[in-house]
Coordinates of C-alpha atoms and ligand atoms in Angstrom, one line a residue:
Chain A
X1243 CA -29.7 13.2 -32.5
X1244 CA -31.2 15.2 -29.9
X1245 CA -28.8 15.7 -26.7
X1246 CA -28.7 16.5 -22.9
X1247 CA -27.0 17.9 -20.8
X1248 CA -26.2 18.3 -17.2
X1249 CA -26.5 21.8 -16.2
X1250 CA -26.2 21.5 -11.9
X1251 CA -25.2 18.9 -9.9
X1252 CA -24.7 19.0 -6.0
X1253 CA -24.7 17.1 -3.1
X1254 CA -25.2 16.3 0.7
X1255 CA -22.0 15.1 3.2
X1256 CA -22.1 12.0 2.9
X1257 CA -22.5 10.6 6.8
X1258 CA -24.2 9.4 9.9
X1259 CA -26.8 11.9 9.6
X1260 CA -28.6 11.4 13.2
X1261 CA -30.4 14.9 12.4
X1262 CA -31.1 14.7 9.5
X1263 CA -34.5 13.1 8.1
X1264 CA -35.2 11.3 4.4
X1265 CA -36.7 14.4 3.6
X1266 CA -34.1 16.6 5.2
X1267 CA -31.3 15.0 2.9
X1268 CA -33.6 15.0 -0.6
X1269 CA -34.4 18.2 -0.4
X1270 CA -30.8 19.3 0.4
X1271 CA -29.7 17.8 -2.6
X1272 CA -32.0 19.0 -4.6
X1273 CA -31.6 22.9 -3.7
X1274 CA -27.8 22.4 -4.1
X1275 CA -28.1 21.4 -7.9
X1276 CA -30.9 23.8 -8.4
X1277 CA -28.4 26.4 -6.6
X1278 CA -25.7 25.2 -9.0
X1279 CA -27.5 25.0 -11.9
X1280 CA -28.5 29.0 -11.3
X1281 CA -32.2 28.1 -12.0
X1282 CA -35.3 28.4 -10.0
X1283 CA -37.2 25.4 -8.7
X1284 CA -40.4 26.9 -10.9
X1285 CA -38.3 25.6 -14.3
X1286 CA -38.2 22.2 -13.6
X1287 CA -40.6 20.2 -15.0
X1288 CA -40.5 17.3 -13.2
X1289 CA -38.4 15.2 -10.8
X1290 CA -37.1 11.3 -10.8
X1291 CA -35.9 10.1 -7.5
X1292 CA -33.7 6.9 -6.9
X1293 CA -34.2 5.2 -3.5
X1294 CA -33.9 1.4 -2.5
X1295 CA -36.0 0.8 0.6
X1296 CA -37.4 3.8 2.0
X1297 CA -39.9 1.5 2.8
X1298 CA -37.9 -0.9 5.4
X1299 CA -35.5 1.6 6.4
X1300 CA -37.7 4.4 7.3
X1301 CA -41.1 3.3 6.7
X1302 CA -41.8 5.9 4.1
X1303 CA -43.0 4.9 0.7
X1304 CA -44.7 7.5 -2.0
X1305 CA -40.9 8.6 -2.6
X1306 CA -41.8 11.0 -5.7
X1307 CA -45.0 12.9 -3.7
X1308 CA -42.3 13.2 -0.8
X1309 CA -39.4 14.8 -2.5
X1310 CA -41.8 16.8 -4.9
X1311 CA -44.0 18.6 -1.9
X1312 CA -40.5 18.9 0.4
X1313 CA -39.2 20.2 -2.6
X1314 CA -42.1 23.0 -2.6
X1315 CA -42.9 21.9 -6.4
X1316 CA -46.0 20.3 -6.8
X1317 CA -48.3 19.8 -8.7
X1318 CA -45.3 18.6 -11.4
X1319 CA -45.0 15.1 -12.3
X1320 CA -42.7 12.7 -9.9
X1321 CA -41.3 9.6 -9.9
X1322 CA -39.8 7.2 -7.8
X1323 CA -37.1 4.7 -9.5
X1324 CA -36.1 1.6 -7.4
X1325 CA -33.3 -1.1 -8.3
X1326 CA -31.5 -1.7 -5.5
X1327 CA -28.0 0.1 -5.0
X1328 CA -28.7 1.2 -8.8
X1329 CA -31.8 3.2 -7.9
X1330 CA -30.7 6.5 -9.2
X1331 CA -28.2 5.8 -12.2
X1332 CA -31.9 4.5 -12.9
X1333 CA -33.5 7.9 -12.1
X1334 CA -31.0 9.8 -14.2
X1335 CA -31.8 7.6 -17.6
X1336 CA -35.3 7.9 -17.2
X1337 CA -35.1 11.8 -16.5
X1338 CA -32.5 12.0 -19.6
X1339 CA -35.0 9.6 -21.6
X1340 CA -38.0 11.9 -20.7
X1341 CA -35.9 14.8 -22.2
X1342 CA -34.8 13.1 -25.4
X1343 CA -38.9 12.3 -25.7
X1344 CA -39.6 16.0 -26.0
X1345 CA -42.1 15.2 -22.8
X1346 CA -39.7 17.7 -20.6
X1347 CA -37.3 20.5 -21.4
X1348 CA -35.8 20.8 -17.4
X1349 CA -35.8 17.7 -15.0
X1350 CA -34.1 16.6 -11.6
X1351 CA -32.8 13.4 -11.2
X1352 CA -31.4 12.8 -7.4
X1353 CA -31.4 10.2 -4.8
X1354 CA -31.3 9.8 -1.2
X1355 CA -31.1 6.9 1.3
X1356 CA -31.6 7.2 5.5
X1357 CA -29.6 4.1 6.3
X1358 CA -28.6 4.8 10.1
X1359 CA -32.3 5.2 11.9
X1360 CA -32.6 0.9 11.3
X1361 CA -30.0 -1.5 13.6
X1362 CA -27.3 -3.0 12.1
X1363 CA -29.3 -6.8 11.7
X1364 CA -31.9 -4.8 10.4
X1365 CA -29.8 -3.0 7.4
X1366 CA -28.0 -6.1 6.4
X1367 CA -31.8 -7.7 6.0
X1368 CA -32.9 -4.6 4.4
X1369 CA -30.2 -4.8 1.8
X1370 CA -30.4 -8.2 1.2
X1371 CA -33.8 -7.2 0.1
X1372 CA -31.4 -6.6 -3.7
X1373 CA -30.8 -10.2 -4.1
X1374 CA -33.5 -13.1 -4.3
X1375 CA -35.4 -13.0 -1.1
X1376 CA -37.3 -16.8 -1.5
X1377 CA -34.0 -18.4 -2.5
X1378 CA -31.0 -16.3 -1.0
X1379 CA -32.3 -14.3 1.9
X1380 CA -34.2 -17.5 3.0
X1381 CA -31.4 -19.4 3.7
X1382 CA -29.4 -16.6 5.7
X1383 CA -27.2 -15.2 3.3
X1384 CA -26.0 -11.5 3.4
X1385 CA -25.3 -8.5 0.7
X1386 CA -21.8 -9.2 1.6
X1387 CA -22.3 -12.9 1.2
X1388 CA -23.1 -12.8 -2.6
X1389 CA -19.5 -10.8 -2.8
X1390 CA -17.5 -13.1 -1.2
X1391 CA -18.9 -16.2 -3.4
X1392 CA -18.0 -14.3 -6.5
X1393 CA -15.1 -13.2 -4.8
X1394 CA -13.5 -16.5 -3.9
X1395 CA -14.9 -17.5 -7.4
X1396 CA -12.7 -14.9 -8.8
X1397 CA -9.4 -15.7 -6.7
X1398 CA -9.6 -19.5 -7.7
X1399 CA -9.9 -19.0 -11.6
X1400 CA -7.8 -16.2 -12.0
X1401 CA -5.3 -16.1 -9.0
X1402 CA -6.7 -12.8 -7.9
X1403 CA -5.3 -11.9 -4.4
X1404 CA -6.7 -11.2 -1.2
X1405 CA -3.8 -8.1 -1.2
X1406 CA -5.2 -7.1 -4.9
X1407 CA -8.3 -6.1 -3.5
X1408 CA -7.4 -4.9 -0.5
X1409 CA -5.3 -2.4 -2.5
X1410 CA -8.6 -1.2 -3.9
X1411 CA -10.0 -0.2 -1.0
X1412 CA -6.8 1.7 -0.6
X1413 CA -6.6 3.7 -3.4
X1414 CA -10.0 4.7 -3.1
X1415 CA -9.2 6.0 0.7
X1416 CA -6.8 7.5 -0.7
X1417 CA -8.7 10.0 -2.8
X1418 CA -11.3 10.4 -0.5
X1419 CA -9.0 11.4 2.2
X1420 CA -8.8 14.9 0.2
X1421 CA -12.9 14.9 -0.5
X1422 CA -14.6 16.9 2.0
X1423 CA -17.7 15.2 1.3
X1424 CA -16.8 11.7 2.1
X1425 CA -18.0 9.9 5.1
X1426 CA -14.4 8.2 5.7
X1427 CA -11.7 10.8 4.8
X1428 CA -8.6 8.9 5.4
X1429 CA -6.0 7.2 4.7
X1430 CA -6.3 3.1 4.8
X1431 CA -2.9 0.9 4.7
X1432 CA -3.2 -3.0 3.2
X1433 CA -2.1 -3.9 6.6
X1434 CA -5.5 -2.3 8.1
X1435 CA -8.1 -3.9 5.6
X1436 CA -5.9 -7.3 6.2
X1437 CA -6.1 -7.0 9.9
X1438 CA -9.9 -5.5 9.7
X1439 CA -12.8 -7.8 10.9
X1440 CA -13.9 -10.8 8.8
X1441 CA -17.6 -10.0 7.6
X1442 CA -17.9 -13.0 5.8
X1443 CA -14.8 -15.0 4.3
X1444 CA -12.8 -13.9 2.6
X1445 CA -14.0 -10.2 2.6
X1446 CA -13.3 -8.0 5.5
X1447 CA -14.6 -4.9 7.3
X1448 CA -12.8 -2.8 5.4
X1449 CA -13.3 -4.6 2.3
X1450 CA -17.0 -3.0 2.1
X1451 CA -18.7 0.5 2.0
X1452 CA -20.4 1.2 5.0
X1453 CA -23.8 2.3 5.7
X1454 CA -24.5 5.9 5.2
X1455 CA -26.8 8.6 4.7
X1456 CA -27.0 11.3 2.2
X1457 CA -28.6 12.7 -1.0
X1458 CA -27.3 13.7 -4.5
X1459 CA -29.2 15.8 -7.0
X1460 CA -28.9 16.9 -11.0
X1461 CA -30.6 19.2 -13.3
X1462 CA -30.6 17.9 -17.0
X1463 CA -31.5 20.1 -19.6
X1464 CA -32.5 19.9 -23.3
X1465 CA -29.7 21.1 -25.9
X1466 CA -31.9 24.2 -26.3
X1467 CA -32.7 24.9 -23.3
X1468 CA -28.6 24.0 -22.0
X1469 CA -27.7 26.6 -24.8
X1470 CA -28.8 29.8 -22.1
X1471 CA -26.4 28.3 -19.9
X1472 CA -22.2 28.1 -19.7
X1473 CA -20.3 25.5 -19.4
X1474 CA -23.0 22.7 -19.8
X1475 CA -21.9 18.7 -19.5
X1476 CA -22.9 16.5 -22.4
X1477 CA -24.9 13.1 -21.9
X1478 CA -22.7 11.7 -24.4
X1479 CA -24.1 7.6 -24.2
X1480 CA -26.1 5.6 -21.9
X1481 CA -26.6 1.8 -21.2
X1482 CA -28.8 -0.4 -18.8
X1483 CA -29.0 -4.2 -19.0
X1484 CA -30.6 -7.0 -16.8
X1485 CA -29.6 -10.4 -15.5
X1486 CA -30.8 -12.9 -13.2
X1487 CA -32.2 -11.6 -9.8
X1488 CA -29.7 -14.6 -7.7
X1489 CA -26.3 -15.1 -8.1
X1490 CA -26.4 -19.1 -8.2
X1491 CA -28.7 -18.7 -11.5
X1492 CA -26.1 -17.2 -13.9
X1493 CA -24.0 -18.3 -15.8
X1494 CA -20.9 -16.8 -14.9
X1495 CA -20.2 -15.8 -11.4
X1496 CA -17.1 -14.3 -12.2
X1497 CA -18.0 -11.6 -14.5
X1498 CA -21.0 -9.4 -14.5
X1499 CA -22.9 -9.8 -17.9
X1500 CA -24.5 -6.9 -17.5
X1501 CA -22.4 -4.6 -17.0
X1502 CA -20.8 -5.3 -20.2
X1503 CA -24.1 -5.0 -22.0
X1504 CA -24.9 -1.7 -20.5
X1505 CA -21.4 -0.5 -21.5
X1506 CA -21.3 -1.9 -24.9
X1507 CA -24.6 0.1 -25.6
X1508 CA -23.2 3.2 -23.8
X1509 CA -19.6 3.0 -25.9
X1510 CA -21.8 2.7 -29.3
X1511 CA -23.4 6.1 -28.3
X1512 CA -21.1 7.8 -26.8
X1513 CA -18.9 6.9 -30.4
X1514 CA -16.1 6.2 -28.1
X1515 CA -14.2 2.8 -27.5
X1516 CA -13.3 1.7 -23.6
X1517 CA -9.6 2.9 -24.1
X1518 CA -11.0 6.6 -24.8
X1519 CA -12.5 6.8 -21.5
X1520 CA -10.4 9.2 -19.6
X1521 CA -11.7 8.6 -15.9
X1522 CA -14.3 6.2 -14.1
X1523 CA -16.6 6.0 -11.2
X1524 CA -17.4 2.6 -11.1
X1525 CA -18.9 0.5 -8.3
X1526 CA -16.9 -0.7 -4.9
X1527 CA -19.7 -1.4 -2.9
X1528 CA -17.3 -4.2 -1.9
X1529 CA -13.5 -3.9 -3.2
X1530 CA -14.1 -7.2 -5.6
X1531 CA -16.5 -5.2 -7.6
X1532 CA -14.6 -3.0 -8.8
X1533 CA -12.1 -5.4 -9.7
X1534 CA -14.7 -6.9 -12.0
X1535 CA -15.7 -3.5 -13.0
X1536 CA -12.6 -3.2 -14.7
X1537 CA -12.4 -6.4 -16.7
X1538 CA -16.2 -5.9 -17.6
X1539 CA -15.8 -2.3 -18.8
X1540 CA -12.9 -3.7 -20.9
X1541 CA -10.1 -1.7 -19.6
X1542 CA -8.2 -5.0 -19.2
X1543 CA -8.7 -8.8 -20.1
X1544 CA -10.8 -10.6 -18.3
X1545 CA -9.4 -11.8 -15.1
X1546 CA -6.5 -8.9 -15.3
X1547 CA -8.5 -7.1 -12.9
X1548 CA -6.1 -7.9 -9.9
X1549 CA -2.9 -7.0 -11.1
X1550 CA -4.1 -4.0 -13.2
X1551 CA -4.8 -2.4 -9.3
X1552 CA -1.8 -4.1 -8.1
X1553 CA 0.3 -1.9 -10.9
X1554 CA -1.3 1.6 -9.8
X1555 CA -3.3 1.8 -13.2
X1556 CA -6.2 2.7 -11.0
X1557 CA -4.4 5.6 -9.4
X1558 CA -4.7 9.2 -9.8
X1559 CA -1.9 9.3 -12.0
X1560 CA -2.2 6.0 -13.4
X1561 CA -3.8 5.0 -17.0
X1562 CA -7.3 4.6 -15.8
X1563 CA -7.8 6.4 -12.5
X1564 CA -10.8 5.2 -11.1
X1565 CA -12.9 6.7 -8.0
X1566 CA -10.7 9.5 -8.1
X1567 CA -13.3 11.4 -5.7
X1568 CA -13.0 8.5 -3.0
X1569 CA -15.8 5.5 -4.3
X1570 CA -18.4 4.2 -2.5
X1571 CA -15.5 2.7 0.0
X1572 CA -14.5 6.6 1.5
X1573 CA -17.3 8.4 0.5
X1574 CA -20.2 6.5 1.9
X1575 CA -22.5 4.1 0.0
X1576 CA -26.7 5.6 0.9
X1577 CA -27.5 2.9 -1.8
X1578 CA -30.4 5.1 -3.4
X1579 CA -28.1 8.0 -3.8
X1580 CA -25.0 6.4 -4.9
X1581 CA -25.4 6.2 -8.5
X1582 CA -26.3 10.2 -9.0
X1583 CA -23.1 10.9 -6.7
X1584 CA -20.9 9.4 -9.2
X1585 CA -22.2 11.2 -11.7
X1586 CA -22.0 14.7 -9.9
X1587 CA -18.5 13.7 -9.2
X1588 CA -17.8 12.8 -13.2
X1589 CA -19.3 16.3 -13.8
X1590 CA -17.2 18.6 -10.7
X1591 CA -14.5 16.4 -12.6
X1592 CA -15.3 17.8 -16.1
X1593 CA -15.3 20.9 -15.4
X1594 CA -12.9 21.5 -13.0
X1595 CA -14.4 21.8 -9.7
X1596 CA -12.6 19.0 -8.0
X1597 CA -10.1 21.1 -5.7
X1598 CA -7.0 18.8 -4.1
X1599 CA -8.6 16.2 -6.0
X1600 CA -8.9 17.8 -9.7
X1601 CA -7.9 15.0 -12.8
X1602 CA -6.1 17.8 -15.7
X1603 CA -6.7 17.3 -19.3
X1604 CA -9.4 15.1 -19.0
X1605 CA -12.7 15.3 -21.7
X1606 CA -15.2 12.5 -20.5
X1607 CA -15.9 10.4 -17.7
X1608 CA -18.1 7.2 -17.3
X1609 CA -20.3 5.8 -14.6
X1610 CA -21.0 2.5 -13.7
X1611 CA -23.6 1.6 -11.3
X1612 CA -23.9 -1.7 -10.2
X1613 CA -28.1 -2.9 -8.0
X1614 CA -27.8 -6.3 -6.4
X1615 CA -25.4 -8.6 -6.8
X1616 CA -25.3 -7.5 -10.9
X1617 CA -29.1 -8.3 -11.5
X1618 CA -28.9 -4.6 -12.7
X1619 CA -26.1 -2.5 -14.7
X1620 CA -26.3 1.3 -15.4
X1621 CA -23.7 2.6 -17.6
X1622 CA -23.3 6.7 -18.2
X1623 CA -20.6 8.0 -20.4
X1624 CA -20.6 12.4 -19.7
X1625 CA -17.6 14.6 -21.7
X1626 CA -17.6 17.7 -22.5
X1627 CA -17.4 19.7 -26.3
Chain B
X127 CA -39.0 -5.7 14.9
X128 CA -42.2 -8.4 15.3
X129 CA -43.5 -11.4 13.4
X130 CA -42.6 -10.2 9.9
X131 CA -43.6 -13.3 7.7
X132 CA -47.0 -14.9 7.4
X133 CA -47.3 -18.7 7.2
X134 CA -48.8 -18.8 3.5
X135 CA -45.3 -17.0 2.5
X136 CA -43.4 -20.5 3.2
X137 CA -45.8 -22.4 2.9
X138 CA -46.3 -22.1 -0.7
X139 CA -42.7 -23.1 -1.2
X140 CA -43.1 -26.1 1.2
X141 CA -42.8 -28.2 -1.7
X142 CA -39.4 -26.9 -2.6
X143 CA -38.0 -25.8 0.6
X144 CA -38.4 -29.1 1.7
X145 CA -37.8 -31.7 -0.6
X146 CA -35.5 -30.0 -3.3
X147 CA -38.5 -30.1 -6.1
X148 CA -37.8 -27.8 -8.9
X149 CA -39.4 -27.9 -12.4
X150 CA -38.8 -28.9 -16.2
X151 CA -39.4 -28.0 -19.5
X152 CA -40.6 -31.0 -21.3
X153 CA -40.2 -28.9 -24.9
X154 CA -36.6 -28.4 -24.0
X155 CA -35.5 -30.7 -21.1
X156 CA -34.0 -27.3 -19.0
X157 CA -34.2 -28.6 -15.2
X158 CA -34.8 -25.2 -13.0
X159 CA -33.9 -25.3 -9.2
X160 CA -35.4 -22.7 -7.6
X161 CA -38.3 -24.1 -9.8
X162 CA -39.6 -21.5 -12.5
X163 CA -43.2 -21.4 -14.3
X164 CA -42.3 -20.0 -17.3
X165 CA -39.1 -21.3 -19.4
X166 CA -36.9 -19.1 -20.1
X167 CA -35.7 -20.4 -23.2
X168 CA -39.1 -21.7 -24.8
X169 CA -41.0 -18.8 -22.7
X170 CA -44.7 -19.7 -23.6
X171 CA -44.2 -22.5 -25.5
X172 CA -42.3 -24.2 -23.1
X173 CA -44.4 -27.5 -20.7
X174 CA -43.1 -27.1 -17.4
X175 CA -43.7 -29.9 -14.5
X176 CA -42.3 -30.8 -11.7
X177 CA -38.9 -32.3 -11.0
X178 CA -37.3 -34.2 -8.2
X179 CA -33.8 -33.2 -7.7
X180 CA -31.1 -36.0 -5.9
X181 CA -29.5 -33.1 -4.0
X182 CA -26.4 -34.3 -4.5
X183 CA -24.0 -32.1 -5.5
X184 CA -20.3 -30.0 -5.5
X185 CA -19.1 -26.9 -3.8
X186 CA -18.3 -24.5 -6.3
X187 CA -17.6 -21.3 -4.4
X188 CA -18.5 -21.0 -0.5
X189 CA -18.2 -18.2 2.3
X190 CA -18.7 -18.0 5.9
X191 CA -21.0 -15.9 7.1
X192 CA -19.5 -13.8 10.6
X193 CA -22.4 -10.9 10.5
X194 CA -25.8 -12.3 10.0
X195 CA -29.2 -11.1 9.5
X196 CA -31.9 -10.7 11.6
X197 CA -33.0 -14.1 12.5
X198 CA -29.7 -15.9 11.6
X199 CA -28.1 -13.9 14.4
X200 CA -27.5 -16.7 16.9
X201 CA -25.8 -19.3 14.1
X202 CA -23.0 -17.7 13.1
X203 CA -20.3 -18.6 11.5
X204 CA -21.9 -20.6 9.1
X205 CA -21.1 -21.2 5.9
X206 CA -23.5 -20.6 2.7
X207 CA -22.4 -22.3 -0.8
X208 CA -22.7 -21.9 -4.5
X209 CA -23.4 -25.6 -4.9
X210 CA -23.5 -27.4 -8.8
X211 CA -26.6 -29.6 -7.9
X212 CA -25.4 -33.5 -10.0
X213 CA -28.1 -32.5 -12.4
X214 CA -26.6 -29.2 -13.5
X215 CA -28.6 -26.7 -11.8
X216 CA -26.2 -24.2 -9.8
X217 CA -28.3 -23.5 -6.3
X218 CA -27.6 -21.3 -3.1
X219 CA -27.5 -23.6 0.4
X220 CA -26.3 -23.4 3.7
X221 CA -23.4 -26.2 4.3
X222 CA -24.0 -27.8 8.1
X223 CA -21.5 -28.6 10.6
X224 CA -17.7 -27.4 11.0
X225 CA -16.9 -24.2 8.6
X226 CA -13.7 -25.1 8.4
X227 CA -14.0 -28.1 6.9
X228 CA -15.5 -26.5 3.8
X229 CA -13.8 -26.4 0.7
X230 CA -14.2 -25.5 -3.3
X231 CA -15.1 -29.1 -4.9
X232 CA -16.5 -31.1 -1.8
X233 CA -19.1 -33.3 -2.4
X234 CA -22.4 -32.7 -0.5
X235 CA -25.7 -34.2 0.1
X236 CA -29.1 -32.4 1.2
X237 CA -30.6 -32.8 4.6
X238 CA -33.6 -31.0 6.5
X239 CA -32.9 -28.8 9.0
X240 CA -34.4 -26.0 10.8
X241 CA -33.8 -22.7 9.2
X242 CA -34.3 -19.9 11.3
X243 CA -37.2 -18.3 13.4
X244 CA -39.3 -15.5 12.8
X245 CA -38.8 -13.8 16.4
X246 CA -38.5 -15.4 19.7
X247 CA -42.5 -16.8 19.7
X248 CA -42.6 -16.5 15.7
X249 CA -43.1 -19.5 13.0
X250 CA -40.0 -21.5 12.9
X251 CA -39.0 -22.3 9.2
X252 CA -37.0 -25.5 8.1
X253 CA -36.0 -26.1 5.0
X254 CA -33.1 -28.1 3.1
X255 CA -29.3 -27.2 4.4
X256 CA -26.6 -29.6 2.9
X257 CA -23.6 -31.5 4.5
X258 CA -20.5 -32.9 3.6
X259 CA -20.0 -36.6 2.0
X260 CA -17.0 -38.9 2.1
Ligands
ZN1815 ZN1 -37.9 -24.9 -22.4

């Protein structure tokens, strides 16, 4: 089979950005990787963009003709891709599936979100836009709503505790205290996201990402056009699955179906079992999820999720370290770029670019980006030869 | 931010919103609350019509909601529900009255209640909330 690979990755600080525009932070991105990738802009044959809601939170839509002229590349082909928080794990499959069609030899994937120019009321509405707006939204539930139903859900059937995930967010504060990047570089106790403010029962302030803004860019390459470059990262298997657009329609609300779909597909490719997988970015966008990441990814039974945190697997120098860059918790969480920054984090990782924060000895890394309240699942395995 | 919603956007789901009717597939007997046209077993083969539900029910999962949306902002705490409607269907709904009286496996009923309003002079939407029995 035909392969891909990743051949520049970069990204903006992740942050309040107050002057920076949309366009300011795409574009940013996008010269980074293209910087990284030691290419001009004139190779690239087209670009795919993840966003959310450009539309509600800056009132710009026509996301691909935006980043394309900013990035001083038209007339080439672009493309906006929207699901939610999964909006550019989304933009990266379609850029690598454009590649492996023989359509494209050079693409950029990124994605950017301006979260800060809308209110706080205004954001929460905005996000809710990811779950169902005539059945959820309606009736005055939140983004963080959805988390705490599956969350409570989870503590009742399997004992998980309210310290289990707190000690999520604290790991990932922990590596993204040493990630100069990240939006919140510091430390975090259990104590702190115990005593932080109740957003909606039983998750607390610092249970959740925050609301950020930023970009994150890639250049993906055919094999033979990779084979000019050094030290190229391999797409090594990729997975996207579907389920239903509302929480209160699935059939589980304790595990995220697919996820495992997505990852099951991405495994297959990758030839690689969940065991194999030597470090993951997975999706905190509230500290439950990745709790559930970890049983739906298989790298514990399901509803082992709890204690496998609680035992320091998830640490840097546990069995699975997981966000070892920070997560969406430290770094910041601009929903439309989130899913590209994990994988430029996967690839600094890979080839050991990390600093303070570099994992030794590792060959692959996955991805797992999570839109809505699991409506949408983007798996990505990367290793290298 | 302004009158956001137009009356035809509510008032399509009147039906629903107000008096809990979902649909069923007469091929297969699946009861859908939100109501869907298409089965999703049967897909095109599937009859679907119109079905009453009791609105009866039991709190599955539930969680109180401290930072609300626009619109909601004034209400808050309140608490939203997974409820398992008495006919199967799992469905989203507000639970009236003291948040602190809500707990996993209560039974509740439906009643209609105003929802929220679309900016200080806006439409004012009501819809279906639910309460605690017994
Ligand atoms: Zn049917």
């Amino acid at each position: 089979m035909k392969r891909v690979a990743i051949i520049g990755a970069g990204q903006t600080k992740f942050d309040e950005h107050w002057e920076k525009s949309l366009r300011d932070l795409s574009t940013e991105a996008g010269a980074l990787a293209l910087a990284d990738a030691k290419i001009t802009s004139k190779q690239v044959d087209a670009l795919y963009i993840g966003n959310m809601s450009a539309g509600r939170f800056v009132g710009q839509e026509h996301l691909g003709a935006m980043a394309m002229d900013n990035a001083g590349l038209n007339p080439k082909p672009a493309v906006r891709c929207e699901a939610a928080c999964a909006s550019s794990a989304l933009a990266f499959r379609q850029g690598y599936m454009s590649i492996l069609s023989g359509e494209h030899d050079i693409v950029m994937v990124g994605g950017a979100e301006k979260m800060t120019d809308l209110k706080g009321t205004g954001a929460i509405a905005t996000l809710m836009g990811a779950g169902d707006q005539e059945w959820e939204s309606s009736i005055g539930n939140t983004f963080v709503g959805l988390y705490a139903l599956i969350a409570r859900a989870h503590m009742k059937e399997f004992g998980t505790t309210r310290e289990q995930m707190a000690m999520v967010s604290v790991n990932n504060h922990k590596n993204g205290s040493l990630n100069p990047l990240a939006q919140f570089p510091c430390e975090i106790t259990v104590e702190d996201v115990l005593n932080s403010t109740l957003i909606a029962d039983p998750l607390r302030l610092l249970d959740c990402s925050p609301i950020t803004d930023g970009g994150a860019a890639l250049i993906l390459a055919s094999e033979e056009a990779a084979k000019k470059l050094d030290n190229p990262i391999w797409v090594l298997g990729t997975g996207q699955a579907s389920d239903t657009l509302a929480l209160h329609d699935r059939k589980s609300h304790i595990e995220m179906i697919a996820t495992k779909v997505a990852a099951k597909k991405a495994y297959e490719q990758a030839g690689l079992t969940s065991e194999k997988i030597d470090i993951a970015e997975v999706h905190d966008c509230f500290s439950i999820n990745e709790i559930l990441a970890i049983e739906d990814l298989g790298f514990c039974k399901k509803g082992d999720g709890g204690k496998f945190v609680e035992q320091g697997k998830i640490a840097r120098d546990g069995e699975k370290p997981i966000n070892t860059t920070g997560g969406l918790k430290s770094i910041g969480h601009p929903v439309g770029a989130t899913g590209v920054r994990q994988i430029v984090d996967i690839t600094k990782q890979l080839r050991g670019q990390c600093g303070k924060l570099q994992m030794k000895g590792i060959k692959n890394g996955l991805a797992l980006n999570v839109g809505g309240s699991g409506a949408t699942a983007v798996v990505n395995i990367l290793g290298v030869d | 931010m302004g009158h956001r919603s137009s009356i035809p956007l509510y008032w399509r789901l009147q039906k629903s919103k107000y008096n809990l009717v979902g649909t069923k597939c007469k091929t297969c007997g699946k009861l859908y609350f939100p109501p869907r046209q298409l089965c999703s077993e049967c897909r095109r083969k599937g009859e679907i019509e119109d079905f009453s539900f009791s609105g009866k029910g039991e709190i599955i999962s539930f969680t109180v909601i401290r930072a609300a949306p626009e619109g909601f902002e004034k209400y808050t705490p309140y608490a939203i529900a997974l409820i398992k409607l008495e006919e199967g269907e799992v469905i989203s709904g507000q639970i009236v009255g003291d948040v602190t009286k809500v707990e996993e496996g209560k039974k509740v009923k439906s009643v209609f209640r105003r929802m929220h309003e679309d900016g200080k002079d806006g439409v004012i939407f009501y819809g279906v909330k639910f309460q605690l029995v017994g």
